[in-house]
Amino acid sequence: MKYYSTNNTNHLVGLREAVLNGLAPDNGLYMPERIPAFPEVFFSSLPQKSFREIAFAVANAFLSGDIDEDQLRKIIEHTISFDAPLVEIEENVFSLELFHGPTLAFKDFGARFMSQVLGYFAGQQEKEIVILVATSGDTGSAAANGFLGVAGTRVVVLYPSGKVSEIQEKQFTTLGNNIIALEVSGTFDDCQDLVKQAFLDRELKDKFFLTSANSINISRLIPQMFYYFYAWSRMEHKDKIIFSVPSGNFGNLTAGLIAKRMDLPIHHFVAATNINDAVPQYLDSKKFTPKPSVTTISNAMDVGNPSNFARMLDLYHHDFEKLSSDITGYSFTDDETKKAMNDVYRNSDYILDPHGAVGYLGLKRYQSKYSKSAGVFLETAHPAKFLETVSQTLKQPVEIPELLKNYLLKEKKTINVSSEFADFKKILLQILY
């Protein structure tokens, strides 16, 4: 399988180059040259398959020929070491719980898969791989924990100062070893811009082997398809299933769209955002207008200029009518999010985190307008990761899992940096030598 740049379809590279470079030289994102489709018999067999078997089949459709099957099975076994259960909280409303991994967030799937793929390729070269990660919360913790101790790699996490929860921050600022945390005076978009500029800087590219663990990297995107197939296989009634995806940088939704292109019978997607609503606005107006991100209680979705929107457009060949026929977009305020958290807890005794609450709201709005069919919203993080917000909203304490308690006891270690690229580059040169 070859991969092309969203900025130039004639720029084709193999999987190794696409994964190791992260971004194409023209600043485009890599996409597979074709989307392999599964036959109908494959889908009829899914309910009898395990999560690992499903994940292997999906991964092998893209990676066959680049990673041998035995090695890929080992990567899948490492990645899928926890479940993603479906929980029905109301009639025809299911929560897909993606927070049962080591950092209690959906990004554990992508980070664990990517760390193994990058580790596989790192063993084939002499130069250390430096992974740059911009995070608004969970990407940093998942990537840092996924790559912790992986030979031949070093991880630099950039995060906006004061804009991630304490627990999220502790999950990637207390690890040490091959993990370095940079606390940026700015927003997530500033962090993401610094990473993108680093990839385009000739001096940095000459001195270091840079790549990214954000969803701009194709090896982060592929494993996010796994749980769409798995969730669909576990639904009792599989006709016209709707998936509502709480969205920030839109990697999660893009993975679902690719799964649908592989003929997974998903009826429709809801792109559910907080007030950082560039994509819902596009779906309403046909105009994409990125803007500075605004801080909300669903902080992992505070993205004003989502990178994966380029992949979404590419997947539909920039055809607005086709794209909008598969996706409906809604945005919600913090007050609406808090109300949903309270309503669901009162009616169903189920605790939503703020991001899952946005996904729930998106699903309910779509069902009220268009279809009463069964729907799944992605519950992307454990509520305790947003302890203060959840406990204050529900007016009661939230139990903290032991995994998170252990992080809170550790000492935070970060390096402060401005949002100016020259400052970031100077510090990067210092810490990597």
Coordinates of C-alpha atoms in Angstrom, one line a residue:
M1 CA 0.0 0.0 0.0
K2 CA 1.3 3.5 -0.9
Y3 CA 0.3 6.7 0.8
Y4 CA -0.2 10.1 -0.8
S5 CA -0.2 13.7 0.4
T6 CA -3.5 15.5 0.7
N7 CA -1.7 18.4 -1.0
N8 CA -0.4 16.3 -3.9
T9 CA -1.8 13.0 -4.9
N10 CA 1.3 12.3 -7.1
H11 CA 3.5 12.3 -4.0
L12 CA 3.5 8.6 -3.1
V13 CA 5.5 6.9 -0.3
G14 CA 5.5 3.6 1.5
L15 CA 4.1 3.0 5.0
R16 CA 7.5 3.4 6.6
E17 CA 8.1 6.8 5.2
A18 CA 4.6 7.9 5.9
V19 CA 4.7 6.8 9.5
L20 CA 8.3 8.1 10.2
N21 CA 7.7 11.5 8.7
G22 CA 4.2 12.1 9.9
L23 CA 3.6 15.0 7.6
A24 CA 4.4 15.1 3.9
P25 CA 7.2 17.5 2.8
D26 CA 4.4 19.8 1.3
N27 CA 2.7 19.9 4.8
G28 CA 0.0 17.6 3.6
L29 CA -1.4 14.6 5.5
Y30 CA -0.9 11.1 4.3
M31 CA -3.8 9.1 3.0
P32 CA -3.9 5.5 1.7
E33 CA -3.9 5.3 -2.1
R34 CA -7.0 3.2 -1.9
I35 CA -9.5 2.2 0.7
P36 CA -9.9 -1.6 0.8
A37 CA -13.5 -2.8 1.1
F38 CA -14.5 -6.0 2.8
P39 CA -17.0 -8.5 1.3
E40 CA -20.4 -8.9 2.8
V41 CA -19.5 -12.3 4.2
F42 CA -16.8 -10.5 6.4
F43 CA -19.5 -8.4 8.1
S44 CA -21.8 -11.4 8.7
S45 CA -18.9 -13.1 10.5
L46 CA -17.9 -10.2 12.8
P47 CA -20.2 -11.1 15.7
Q48 CA -18.3 -14.4 16.1
K49 CA -14.9 -12.7 16.1
S50 CA -13.0 -11.3 19.0
F51 CA -11.9 -7.7 19.3
R52 CA -8.3 -8.7 18.4
E53 CA -9.4 -10.7 15.4
I54 CA -11.4 -7.8 14.1
A55 CA -8.6 -5.3 14.7
F56 CA -6.1 -7.6 12.9
A57 CA -8.3 -7.9 9.8
V58 CA -8.7 -4.1 9.6
A59 CA -5.0 -3.4 10.2
N60 CA -3.9 -6.1 7.7
A61 CA -6.0 -4.5 5.0
F62 CA -3.7 -1.5 5.1
L63 CA -0.4 -2.9 6.3
S64 CA -0.1 -6.2 4.5
G65 CA 3.2 -6.3 2.6
D66 CA 4.7 -3.7 4.9
I67 CA 4.6 -5.5 8.2
D68 CA 4.6 -9.4 8.3
E69 CA 1.5 -11.0 9.8
D70 CA 3.3 -12.5 12.8
Q71 CA 4.7 -9.1 13.8
L72 CA 1.3 -7.4 13.1
R73 CA -0.4 -10.0 15.4
K74 CA 2.0 -9.1 18.2
I75 CA 1.3 -5.4 17.6
I76 CA -2.5 -6.1 17.8
E77 CA -2.1 -8.1 21.0
H78 CA -0.3 -5.2 22.6
T79 CA -2.8 -2.7 21.4
I80 CA -6.0 -4.6 22.2
S81 CA -5.3 -5.5 25.8
F82 CA -8.5 -4.0 27.2
D83 CA -12.2 -4.0 26.2
A84 CA -14.4 -1.3 24.6
P85 CA -17.8 -2.2 26.0
L86 CA -21.2 -0.9 24.7
V87 CA -23.5 0.3 27.5
E88 CA -27.1 1.0 26.7
I89 CA -28.0 4.0 28.9
E90 CA -31.4 4.7 27.3
E91 CA -33.5 3.0 24.6
N92 CA -31.5 3.1 21.4
V93 CA -28.8 5.1 23.0
F94 CA -25.5 3.3 23.6
S95 CA -22.2 4.6 25.1
L96 CA -19.1 3.1 23.6
E97 CA -16.7 3.2 26.5
L98 CA -13.2 3.8 25.1
F99 CA -11.6 4.6 28.4
H100 CA -10.5 1.2 29.8
G101 CA -6.9 1.5 28.7
P102 CA -3.8 2.4 30.8
T103 CA -4.5 6.2 30.6
L104 CA -8.3 5.9 30.6
A105 CA -8.8 7.6 27.3
F106 CA -9.7 6.4 23.7
K107 CA -6.3 7.6 22.5
D108 CA -4.7 4.5 24.2
F109 CA -5.7 2.5 21.1
G110 CA -3.9 4.8 18.7
A111 CA -0.9 5.5 20.9
R112 CA -0.2 1.8 21.8
F113 CA -0.5 0.7 18.1
M114 CA 1.6 3.6 16.9
S115 CA 4.4 3.1 19.5
Q116 CA 4.8 -0.5 18.4
V117 CA 4.8 0.3 14.7
L118 CA 7.3 3.1 15.2
G119 CA 9.4 0.9 17.5
Y120 CA 9.4 -1.7 14.7
F121 CA 10.7 0.8 12.2
A122 CA 13.1 2.4 14.7
G123 CA 14.9 -0.9 14.9
Q124 CA 15.7 -0.7 11.2
Q125 CA 17.7 2.5 11.5
E126 CA 20.5 4.1 13.5
K127 CA 19.1 7.6 14.2
E128 CA 16.9 8.1 17.2
I129 CA 13.2 9.0 16.4
V130 CA 12.0 12.2 18.0
I131 CA 8.2 12.2 18.4
L132 CA 6.6 15.7 18.7
V133 CA 3.2 15.6 20.3
A134 CA 0.8 18.6 20.6
T135 CA -2.0 17.9 23.1
S136 CA -5.1 19.4 24.5
G137 CA -5.2 16.7 27.1
D138 CA -5.4 13.0 26.3
T139 CA -3.1 12.7 23.3
G140 CA -0.2 13.7 25.4
S141 CA -0.8 11.2 28.2
A142 CA -1.6 8.3 25.8
A143 CA 1.4 9.0 23.6
A144 CA 3.8 9.4 26.5
N145 CA 2.6 6.2 28.2
G146 CA 2.5 4.3 24.9
F147 CA 6.1 5.3 24.0
L148 CA 7.6 5.2 27.6
G149 CA 10.7 3.1 27.4
V150 CA 10.4 2.2 23.7
A151 CA 14.0 1.9 22.5
G152 CA 15.2 4.3 19.8
T153 CA 12.5 6.9 20.5
R154 CA 12.2 10.2 22.4
V155 CA 8.9 12.0 23.0
V156 CA 8.4 15.8 23.3
V157 CA 4.9 16.7 24.5
L158 CA 3.7 20.3 23.9
Y159 CA 0.6 21.4 25.9
P160 CA -1.1 24.7 26.6
S161 CA -0.4 26.0 30.1
G162 CA -3.4 26.0 32.4
K163 CA -5.7 24.4 29.8
V164 CA -5.6 20.7 30.6
S165 CA -6.9 19.1 33.8
E166 CA -4.4 18.3 36.6
I167 CA -4.8 14.6 36.2
Q168 CA -4.2 14.8 32.4
E169 CA -1.1 17.0 33.0
K170 CA 0.3 14.6 35.6
Q171 CA 0.0 11.6 33.2
F172 CA 2.7 13.0 30.9
T173 CA 4.7 15.4 33.0
T174 CA 5.8 12.9 35.7
L175 CA 7.2 10.1 33.6
G176 CA 10.8 11.1 32.9
N177 CA 12.8 8.5 31.0
N178 CA 12.4 9.3 27.3
I179 CA 9.5 11.7 27.8
I180 CA 9.9 15.5 27.9
A181 CA 7.0 17.9 28.6
L182 CA 7.0 21.5 27.3
E183 CA 4.4 23.8 28.9
V184 CA 3.5 26.3 26.2
S185 CA 2.2 29.8 26.9
G186 CA -0.7 29.7 24.5
T187 CA -3.5 27.5 23.1
F188 CA -3.6 24.0 21.7
D189 CA -3.6 25.5 18.2
D190 CA -0.3 27.3 19.1
C191 CA 1.2 23.9 20.1
Q192 CA 0.0 22.3 16.9
D193 CA 1.5 25.1 14.8
L194 CA 4.8 24.7 16.6
V195 CA 4.9 21.0 15.7
K196 CA 4.0 21.7 12.1
Q197 CA 6.6 24.4 11.8
A198 CA 9.2 22.0 13.2
F199 CA 8.6 19.6 10.4
L200 CA 9.2 22.3 7.9
D201 CA 12.4 23.6 9.5
R202 CA 15.4 22.4 7.5
E203 CA 17.9 22.6 10.4
L204 CA 15.7 20.5 12.7
K205 CA 15.0 18.0 10.0
D206 CA 18.7 17.6 9.2
K207 CA 19.7 17.2 12.9
F208 CA 16.8 15.0 14.1
F209 CA 14.5 12.3 12.8
L210 CA 11.2 14.0 13.6
T211 CA 7.7 12.5 13.5
S212 CA 4.4 13.1 15.2
A213 CA 2.1 11.0 17.4
N214 CA -0.9 13.3 16.8
S215 CA -3.8 12.0 14.6
I216 CA -2.0 13.7 11.7
N217 CA 0.1 10.5 11.7
I218 CA -1.5 7.7 9.6
S219 CA -0.5 5.1 12.2
R220 CA -2.6 6.8 14.8
L221 CA -5.6 6.9 12.5
I222 CA -5.7 3.2 11.4
P223 CA -6.3 1.7 14.9
Q224 CA -9.1 4.2 15.6
M225 CA -11.1 2.3 13.0
F226 CA -11.0 -0.9 15.1
Y227 CA -13.6 0.1 17.6
Y228 CA -16.2 1.2 15.0
F229 CA -16.1 -2.3 13.5
Y230 CA -16.1 -3.9 17.0
A231 CA -19.1 -1.8 18.2
W232 CA -21.1 -2.5 15.1
S233 CA -20.5 -6.2 15.5
R234 CA -21.9 -6.1 19.0
M235 CA -25.1 -4.2 18.2
E236 CA -28.1 -6.5 18.2
H237 CA -30.0 -4.5 15.5
K238 CA -27.5 -3.3 12.9
D239 CA -29.8 -1.4 10.5
K240 CA -29.2 2.4 10.2
I241 CA -26.8 2.7 13.1
I242 CA -25.7 6.3 13.9
F243 CA -22.4 7.1 15.4
S244 CA -22.0 10.5 17.2
V245 CA -18.4 11.4 17.6
P246 CA -17.2 14.2 20.0
S247 CA -14.7 15.9 17.9
G248 CA -11.7 18.3 18.3
N249 CA -8.9 17.6 15.7
F250 CA -11.3 15.2 13.9
G251 CA -9.1 12.2 13.7
N252 CA -11.7 10.0 15.4
L253 CA -14.4 10.9 13.0
T254 CA -12.1 10.6 10.0
A255 CA -11.3 7.0 11.1
G256 CA -15.0 6.3 11.2
L257 CA -15.5 7.7 7.8
I258 CA -12.7 5.5 6.4
A259 CA -14.4 2.5 8.1
K260 CA -17.6 3.3 6.3
R261 CA -15.7 3.5 3.0
M262 CA -14.5 0.0 3.8
D263 CA -18.2 -0.9 3.6
L264 CA -18.9 -1.0 7.3
P265 CA -22.7 -0.4 7.3
I266 CA -22.8 2.8 9.3
H267 CA -25.9 4.8 8.4
H268 CA -24.8 8.3 9.5
F269 CA -22.2 10.2 11.5
V270 CA -22.7 13.2 13.8
A271 CA -19.8 15.5 14.3
A272 CA -20.4 16.8 17.8
T273 CA -18.3 19.7 19.0
N274 CA -18.2 22.3 21.7
I275 CA -18.3 26.0 20.7
N276 CA -15.1 25.4 18.7
D277 CA -17.3 24.7 15.8
A278 CA -15.5 25.2 12.5
V279 CA -16.7 21.9 11.0
P280 CA -20.4 22.2 12.0
Q281 CA -20.3 25.7 10.6
Y282 CA -18.8 24.3 7.4
L283 CA -21.6 21.7 7.2
D284 CA -24.1 24.5 7.6
S285 CA -22.6 27.1 5.3
K286 CA -20.1 25.3 3.0
K287 CA -17.4 27.7 4.3
F288 CA -14.6 26.5 6.4
T289 CA -13.4 29.3 8.7
P290 CA -10.8 28.3 11.2
K291 CA -10.5 30.6 14.2
P292 CA -8.6 30.8 17.5
S293 CA -9.7 28.1 19.9
V294 CA -11.8 28.9 22.9
T295 CA -11.4 27.2 26.3
T296 CA -14.3 25.0 27.4
I297 CA -14.9 22.2 29.9
S298 CA -14.4 19.7 27.1
N299 CA -10.9 20.8 26.7
A300 CA -9.6 18.0 24.6
M301 CA -11.9 19.3 21.8
D302 CA -10.7 22.9 22.1
V303 CA -9.4 23.0 18.5
G304 CA -10.1 26.0 16.2
N305 CA -8.4 24.7 13.1
P306 CA -8.7 20.8 13.0
S307 CA -5.9 19.2 11.0
N308 CA -7.9 16.2 9.9
F309 CA -10.5 18.3 8.1
A310 CA -8.1 18.1 5.2
R311 CA -8.4 14.3 5.2
M312 CA -12.2 14.5 5.4
L313 CA -12.3 16.8 2.3
D314 CA -9.9 14.5 0.5
L315 CA -11.9 11.4 1.3
Y316 CA -14.9 12.9 -0.4
H317 CA -12.9 14.6 -3.2
H318 CA -14.0 18.0 -1.9
D319 CA -17.6 17.2 -2.8
F320 CA -19.7 19.0 -0.2
E321 CA -22.9 17.3 -1.1
K322 CA -21.4 13.8 -0.6
L323 CA -19.7 14.7 2.6
S324 CA -22.7 16.4 4.1
S325 CA -24.9 13.4 3.2
D326 CA -22.8 11.3 5.6
I327 CA -22.2 13.8 8.4
T328 CA -24.4 16.2 10.3
G329 CA -22.7 18.7 12.6
Y330 CA -23.8 20.2 15.9
S331 CA -22.1 22.3 18.5
F332 CA -23.0 22.7 22.2
T333 CA -22.2 25.2 25.0
D334 CA -20.8 24.3 28.4
D335 CA -24.2 24.9 29.9
E336 CA -25.8 22.4 27.6
T337 CA -23.0 20.0 28.3
K338 CA -23.5 20.3 32.1
K339 CA -27.2 19.9 31.7
A340 CA -26.7 16.7 29.7
M341 CA -24.4 15.3 32.4
N342 CA -26.9 16.0 35.1
D343 CA -29.9 14.6 33.1
V344 CA -28.1 11.4 32.2
Y345 CA -27.0 10.9 35.8
R346 CA -30.4 11.5 37.2
N347 CA -32.3 9.4 34.7
S348 CA -29.8 6.6 34.0
D349 CA -27.4 6.7 37.0
Y350 CA -24.6 7.0 34.4
I351 CA -21.7 9.4 34.7
L352 CA -20.6 11.1 31.5
D353 CA -17.3 13.0 31.1
P354 CA -17.8 16.4 29.3
H355 CA -16.6 15.0 25.9
G356 CA -18.9 12.1 26.1
A357 CA -21.7 14.4 27.0
V358 CA -21.2 16.4 23.8
G359 CA -21.3 13.2 21.9
Y360 CA -24.5 12.2 23.7
L361 CA -26.1 15.6 22.9
G362 CA -25.2 15.2 19.2
L363 CA -26.8 11.8 19.0
K364 CA -30.0 12.9 20.8
R365 CA -30.4 15.9 18.6
Y366 CA -30.0 13.9 15.4
Q367 CA -32.4 11.2 16.6
S368 CA -35.0 13.9 17.5
K369 CA -34.8 15.4 14.0
Y370 CA -34.1 12.5 11.6
S371 CA -34.2 9.0 12.9
K372 CA -35.1 7.0 16.0
S373 CA -32.7 4.2 15.0
A374 CA -30.1 2.9 17.4
G375 CA -27.2 5.2 18.0
V376 CA -23.8 5.0 19.6
F377 CA -21.9 7.9 21.1
L378 CA -18.2 7.7 21.9
E379 CA -17.4 8.1 25.5
T380 CA -13.8 9.0 25.1
A381 CA -12.4 9.4 28.6
H382 CA -13.1 8.3 32.2
P383 CA -15.1 11.0 34.1
A384 CA -12.4 11.1 36.8
K385 CA -9.9 12.6 34.3
F386 CA -12.1 15.8 34.6
L387 CA -12.6 15.4 38.3
E388 CA -13.3 19.0 39.3
T389 CA -15.8 19.6 36.4
V390 CA -17.7 16.4 36.8
S391 CA -17.9 16.5 40.6
Q392 CA -19.0 20.2 40.6
T393 CA -21.5 19.6 37.9
L394 CA -23.1 16.5 39.6
K395 CA -22.6 18.0 43.0
Q396 CA -21.1 14.8 44.3
P397 CA -17.6 13.2 44.6
V398 CA -16.4 11.0 41.7
E399 CA -14.5 7.9 42.4
I400 CA -10.9 8.1 41.2
P401 CA -9.4 4.8 39.8
E402 CA -6.1 3.7 41.3
L403 CA -4.3 4.3 38.0
L404 CA -5.1 8.0 38.2
K405 CA -4.4 8.3 42.0
N406 CA -0.9 7.1 41.4
Y407 CA -0.2 9.9 38.9
L408 CA -1.4 12.6 41.3
L409 CA 1.2 11.6 43.9
K410 CA 4.1 12.2 41.4
E411 CA 6.0 15.4 40.9
K412 CA 5.4 17.4 37.7
K413 CA 8.5 18.2 35.6
T414 CA 8.1 20.6 32.7
I415 CA 10.0 23.2 30.6
N416 CA 8.2 26.5 30.0
V417 CA 8.2 27.8 26.5
S418 CA 6.5 30.7 24.6
S419 CA 4.4 30.2 21.5
E420 CA 7.1 31.7 19.4
F421 CA 8.8 29.2 17.1
A422 CA 12.3 30.7 17.6
D423 CA 11.9 30.1 21.3
F424 CA 10.6 26.5 20.8
K425 CA 13.4 25.7 18.3
K426 CA 16.1 26.9 20.7
I427 CA 14.8 24.8 23.5
L428 CA 14.4 21.8 21.3
L429 CA 18.0 22.0 20.1
Q430 CA 19.1 22.3 23.8
I431 CA 17.1 19.3 25.1
L432 CA 17.7 16.9 22.3
Y433 CA 21.5 17.2 22.2

